[in-house]
Amino acid sequence: MSEPAPRYRLGVDIGGTFTDVLLFDDVSGALTSLKVPSNRQDPEQAIITGLEALRDRHQIEPGKIGYFSHGTTLGVNTLLERDGAQVGLLVTKGFRDILELRRLRLPQANNLYAPRPRALAPRRRVAEVNERMGFDGRVIVPIARDDVIAQARALFDGGADNIAICFLHSYRNGDHESLAKQWILEEFPGAYVIASAELWPQQREYERALVSVINGYIGARMGRYFKTLKEKATAAGVGARIFSTKSNGGVMSVEAAGRRPVETLLSGPASGVIGAAFIGHLMGDTRLLTLDMGGTSVDMALINGEVPYSNENTVGDFTVVLPAVDVSAIGAGGGSVAWLDAEGVLKVGPRSAGAYPGPACYGRGGTEPTVTDAYAVLGIMTSILGGEMRLHLDKAREALATIGTRLGLTVEQTADAVLQVATANIYAEAVPQLARRGVDAKDFSLLCYGAAGPTHSFMLARELNLRRVIVPPMPGLLCALGCLVADLRADFVRSLWHDSRAMNDDQINATYDQFSAEAENWLAAQNVDVLERRIVRSIDMCYQGQSFELNVILPDGPLTIAQIETLFHDHYERVYGYADRSSPLRILEARLQVIGSTRKPDFSRLRPFAAVSGGEPVTRRIYENGEGGEASVYQRAALAPGFRFEGPAIVEQYDTTVYVPAGFSATIDRWYNIIGERTS
Amino acid sequence: MIADKIGLEIMSNRFQAIVDEMAQALFRTAHTVFIKETQDYGAALVSTRGEVFAASRRYGVLMMVGKPMDDAIRAMGEDVREGDIFISNDPEATRGMATHLSDVYLWTPVFEAGAIICYLWTFVHMTDVGGRVSGSIAPSSYELTQEGIRIPPQKLFSEGVLNETFLKTFLANTRSSGQNWGDMKACIAALNTAMRRMREIIARFGAPTVSKSIDDVLNYAEAQSRRVIATVPEGVYHFSDFIEGDVAGLGLLRINLTLTVKDGEFHMNFAGTAPEVRAALNLPSFSKNGHWMLVTGVVNWLCTREPSIAYNAGLVRPLKISIPKGTIINPDAGAACGARYSTSHKVCDVIIGALAQAVPDQLPATDSGQGGILMVAMPDPATSETRVSVIQPVVGGSGGRPMADGVDGTMVILNFLKNVPTELLEREMPEVVIRRYGLREDSGGAGRYRGGTGAVIEFETHSPFSTVTARNLERYLFPPAGRQGGQPGSTGYTLLNPGTPEEKNIGKIDILQVGLGDVIRMGTQGGGGYGDPLERPPEQVLSDVLDGYVWRSSAETAYGVVIAADGVLDVAATQELRNRMRAARGGKPLKAIDYGPVREAYNALWPTELHDAISAEIVGLPRVQRQTGHQALYAEIGRRLEAGEKVLPGQVPMIYKELREHKLMSRRLARPL
């Protein structure tokens, strides 16, 4: 296929309600964005609709798209809504209940009605195979073909769509899993079989089994989706290879994604953080607290030089040990409902009015007061979608009055109180999250996005004592931007679990050499020209007898055990303030991440907004700090780099409303970001 | 009462943020297994009156509210200065703040303009604090001094200066001094973090507002708690249950409760409870109102009724406690208390049992009641040094709930324990092979809502001279009870070399020597069922059978559900069988509590009045006489009852008199330890 000269780069983020399409013109620097309704039945349809709209409305030929990356919530929704495939699981004899016992601990404290966890593969579809490896990878009980086939047959007969295999100690010796997989494929050609050590060879049988089971659970649907997308996009004239975002903030080809869909679970929040990091990088600000606030939740991540990763992530009821961008979710958003408890104390959330009926001021029948109603009453917001939808102020006032009368407050005072409590809620959740990462918030800039992020962030920044607030030009499109700018990225793991003194330099180098080969293969299979390839090697270690591990980044080149030990002690001392250099160490996991840098859009001539006539700024009556006042109201598209204004001010744009309270001043930087700083 | 209904939520969020950050700092800086895996640590903000006004619900143990710090504060004396950090683990000097020596507390005052505003408080369960056994805790220890070094409240830091003499002395008396000091440093880091934050909010809001808010949040929780309690029908409710003291050579030890619900308060009178024992099962509560180890059941019930309830000591203010001195839950000075968790859990069961009579549709059936920790010690073949490792927490299923089945394999009350991956365990202990670790099928009590199944663990040791120890094993004799027509769950068991000619049922383990190739299988309790099993939809029973939670035979006998050999529900036969089973009940009402045949036979033999009479006979006696009297009376009366004699409560004084005069030296009196 001959490709026309590529000119455009396309990032698409398929969300629950809307699909965001962001197109960057490499030649002119222009950004074009579109919002099309998502399609639950056929998720790829929204992309096709977007491509058609680009062609019809903006005269952009699909054939001129040179880079095409997208993120989908299909996998995570399938898992959260529990409507995936029937996975059968084969385990070692004696361990049928890996999924049932989990790690025992229940997520809800002090709750006698804590829900009974439901395994992804019910017990009836878990079968035992009489085989056993020792911890050192030696065979204790050999595996037999007849046994495997009989168990697999029983699972298929019982309704299993596919089979995941997780045998004890397979991370150390995967022979039994491979044999079982091979035998099943011989006997049941075309079956979808997943061997746990092949997918993610990490020690800890429950977590490893879960990765495989989830892959099977969402696999068939995701595979179909990626295939259909590719077919339809090709038919629409797209010649570029298509990429999918990953939980680790990178991208992979849709072919790879079809095989390992479990790697896409947390790609949504990850993309937002990658988009935020890109903006921070442009500005030269690498210490960011990112805050994505929508209708029901706030997603936070802390970028301290590097994008943060976590190897222990939660998706619904499940722990996922694949590396993912470390994002914490808080149950608070624009739709959070304000209410009074039996003692008459004002509470906000955790319940949300959701998309329907939504806040009272949307005029869709909602009567409960929400955070958004408080914005409306205080004059912060009078319309949304760039004026397309007027808010019903009377309905907002009515809703807030229901609690205001009981509190003995005016409607404005009530609205002010609702925002204060909502801010305090986010504060209470955010502070320990920052503590978990061992940093002090005041050294960080708050980069906000999502529909409500720019509205609420300045209030939160004041509370958290953050040095400045950054509002990117398109706060509703940061995930799509993340898709545009993400690199190819893959992770590899090998569990070693050796005392460091029992290992020699050759062993450790051999491990990483093997990794590097795998990484090269992976990158080659993506079949794309990369600007630069980077390999980040790291190792998880702990003191012997302790279970608190640290991930230590390793330098390039040949390694020695002594060098690794020193690196660990140094790192430990940095984190904990002291290190016991004579204590024996244990090497747990060897890790490697390969990164293929893609060409980034050149934002030096960025024009994020279509030109609008500036017009005189108007003022609007708002209410803050207990009294009424005047705020300047600006249109975002009219704010040019270098412009400076003082709070109280409101900036309206299509995807959000920016509220800059009194006590902040703001400037527009050369990338069209609003930079807010405290003046008092 | 609550002045500022908006400020309250804002300040309460601030306090919560501080205490969560504090707990997080402690967790992040510490690194011992107890903290990382079993989450046995805590952080709290404490009022000048010694009440916890903020505690973490996210990190650490979930039993912080109701820790009484008042006597620890009193013990500090007058010479309290800025920069002082206090330390103690002494149950007696702190009168029930510490309840065993392994929990070491560090705290510091927050000053503003020369006055104390509040205290910052932490504790960690240390791996070892000395004493007669490694790890400091053994069920068979019989005096506090065997369980480690005692630290009466004193300054670890004086105005910021470390008391090195004290520190050296303390650490020299423990087996894990490096780890202990690490844990203490983690506590200090947490205290420093919280101090910084507390200073920030005092600077921002002013000391008077902060002090007022502390009162407010406590009053708020109290008001919420009273409102929820006021929904419970007023009245007097009795319940009792037994600690199985056989593991320490003791018999059954009664926890007896009279719960009076009145004016939005619970009055819990534990008269009639067994005397303190010469074993580590005592719980030094000092009969304090709302004591944290007594009220877990009520606190969980409150938090379940009102999920957004303020989580602080205001909650426990309406919980009034009265326990006679000298009982197992209010022992005299010097009693061993290392393994008091079993006792605490039993008290929780008893309170739930009493409360369930008042509000039967709000509380689950009894859970496994066992928070056991199974450990193995074996010599390293290379170095001959002994290595000790936790094999698994051994816990059982939850009771059925009024609207849902119990959780399988773990309890909703003690739900923060984590298990250890088999792959990790076998690496740590190469001489142990785990042969099986999973659910114990068909062990949950039948009910409209099924009790959660227990668990089974089976392991083989490939080393000579291995020692297996366990603590907090419970409910091997009496199963978890069913409720509102639900059936009891199953009792726990331990088998040595199952399925071989040498198979032996060995009951609870205290310390067990095992050799090369020995296999141990432990089964934990299934929880009790809730509601009539005949009301459980047959499709759910079928589903349980297909998943193996319930066996086909039990589906028939307990649920009246007939499943054909091909796994298909036989609707007609089920209907018919259920009709027959209902008819066989002869119109008798369902049991509000079903203890199971063993306990019911025991209850028939030992009416409540007889226990009460024994209790009354010994209650005022000096310690040793009380203990020997308790043992001797139960032994003697038990002998007579089992021989078919009738013993009336009125005869107890005479039997005691005879025992004193003639048979006091009966072998069962006081077991030499």
Short mmCIF file of N, CA, C and O in Angstrom, two decimals, chain B residues 128-137 146-149 173-175 180:
data_model
loop_
_atom_site.label_atom_id
_atom_site.label_comp_id
_atom_site.label_asym_id
_atom_site.label_seq_id
_atom_site.Cartn_x
_atom_site.Cartn_y
_atom_site.Cartn_z
N ASP B 128 9.14 -8.66 68.64
CA ASP B 128 9.52 -9.31 69.89
C ASP B 128 9.80 -8.24 70.94
O ASP B 128 10.49 -7.27 70.67
N VAL B 129 9.25 -8.44 72.12
CA VAL B 129 9.58 -7.53 73.22
C VAL B 129 10.16 -8.32 74.40
O VAL B 129 10.01 -7.94 75.55
N GLY B 130 10.84 -9.42 74.08
CA GLY B 130 11.46 -10.23 75.12
C GLY B 130 10.47 -11.25 75.69
O GLY B 130 9.46 -11.57 75.06
N GLY B 131 10.80 -11.78 76.87
CA GLY B 131 9.93 -12.78 77.47
C GLY B 131 10.38 -14.19 77.20
O GLY B 131 11.42 -14.41 76.59
N ARG B 132 9.54 -15.16 77.58
CA ARG B 132 10.00 -16.56 77.59
C ARG B 132 10.03 -17.21 76.21
O ARG B 132 10.71 -18.20 76.00
N VAL B 133 9.28 -16.71 75.25
CA VAL B 133 9.32 -17.32 73.92
C VAL B 133 9.65 -16.28 72.85
O VAL B 133 9.40 -15.10 73.02
N SER B 134 10.20 -16.78 71.75
CA SER B 134 10.48 -15.92 70.62
C SER B 134 9.15 -15.39 70.08
O SER B 134 8.21 -16.14 69.89
N GLY B 135 9.08 -14.10 69.89
CA GLY B 135 7.81 -13.49 69.47
C GLY B 135 6.98 -13.04 70.65
O GLY B 135 5.94 -12.43 70.49
N SER B 136 7.42 -13.40 71.83
CA SER B 136 6.88 -12.94 73.11
C SER B 136 5.52 -13.51 73.52
O SER B 136 5.15 -13.43 74.68
N ILE B 137 4.76 -14.03 72.56
CA ILE B 137 3.40 -14.47 72.90
C ILE B 137 3.28 -15.99 72.82
O ILE B 137 3.62 -16.59 71.79
N GLN B 146 6.30 -12.94 81.98
CA GLN B 146 6.84 -13.92 81.01
C GLN B 146 6.72 -13.41 79.58
O GLN B 146 7.26 -14.00 78.66
N GLU B 147 5.97 -12.34 79.41
CA GLU B 147 5.62 -11.92 78.06
C GLU B 147 6.46 -10.75 77.54
O GLU B 147 6.17 -10.19 76.50
N GLY B 148 7.49 -10.40 78.30
CA GLY B 148 8.38 -9.37 77.78
C GLY B 148 8.68 -8.29 78.79
O GLY B 148 8.27 -8.34 79.95
N ILE B 149 9.38 -7.28 78.28
CA ILE B 149 9.77 -6.17 79.14
C ILE B 149 8.61 -5.19 79.22
O ILE B 149 7.91 -4.93 78.25
N ASN B 173 16.69 -5.96 75.94
CA ASN B 173 15.78 -6.97 76.49
C ASN B 173 14.86 -7.59 75.45
O ASN B 173 13.88 -8.23 75.80
N THR B 174 15.15 -7.32 74.18
CA THR B 174 14.29 -7.88 73.14
C THR B 174 15.12 -8.69 72.16
O THR B 174 16.34 -8.54 72.11
N ARG B 175 14.46 -9.54 71.38
CA ARG B 175 15.17 -10.39 70.41
C ARG B 175 15.28 -9.74 69.03
O ARG B 175 15.88 -10.30 68.14
N ASN B 180 12.94 -3.34 66.14
CA ASN B 180 12.16 -2.53 67.09
C ASN B 180 12.52 -1.06 66.98
O ASN B 180 11.65 -0.19 66.98
#
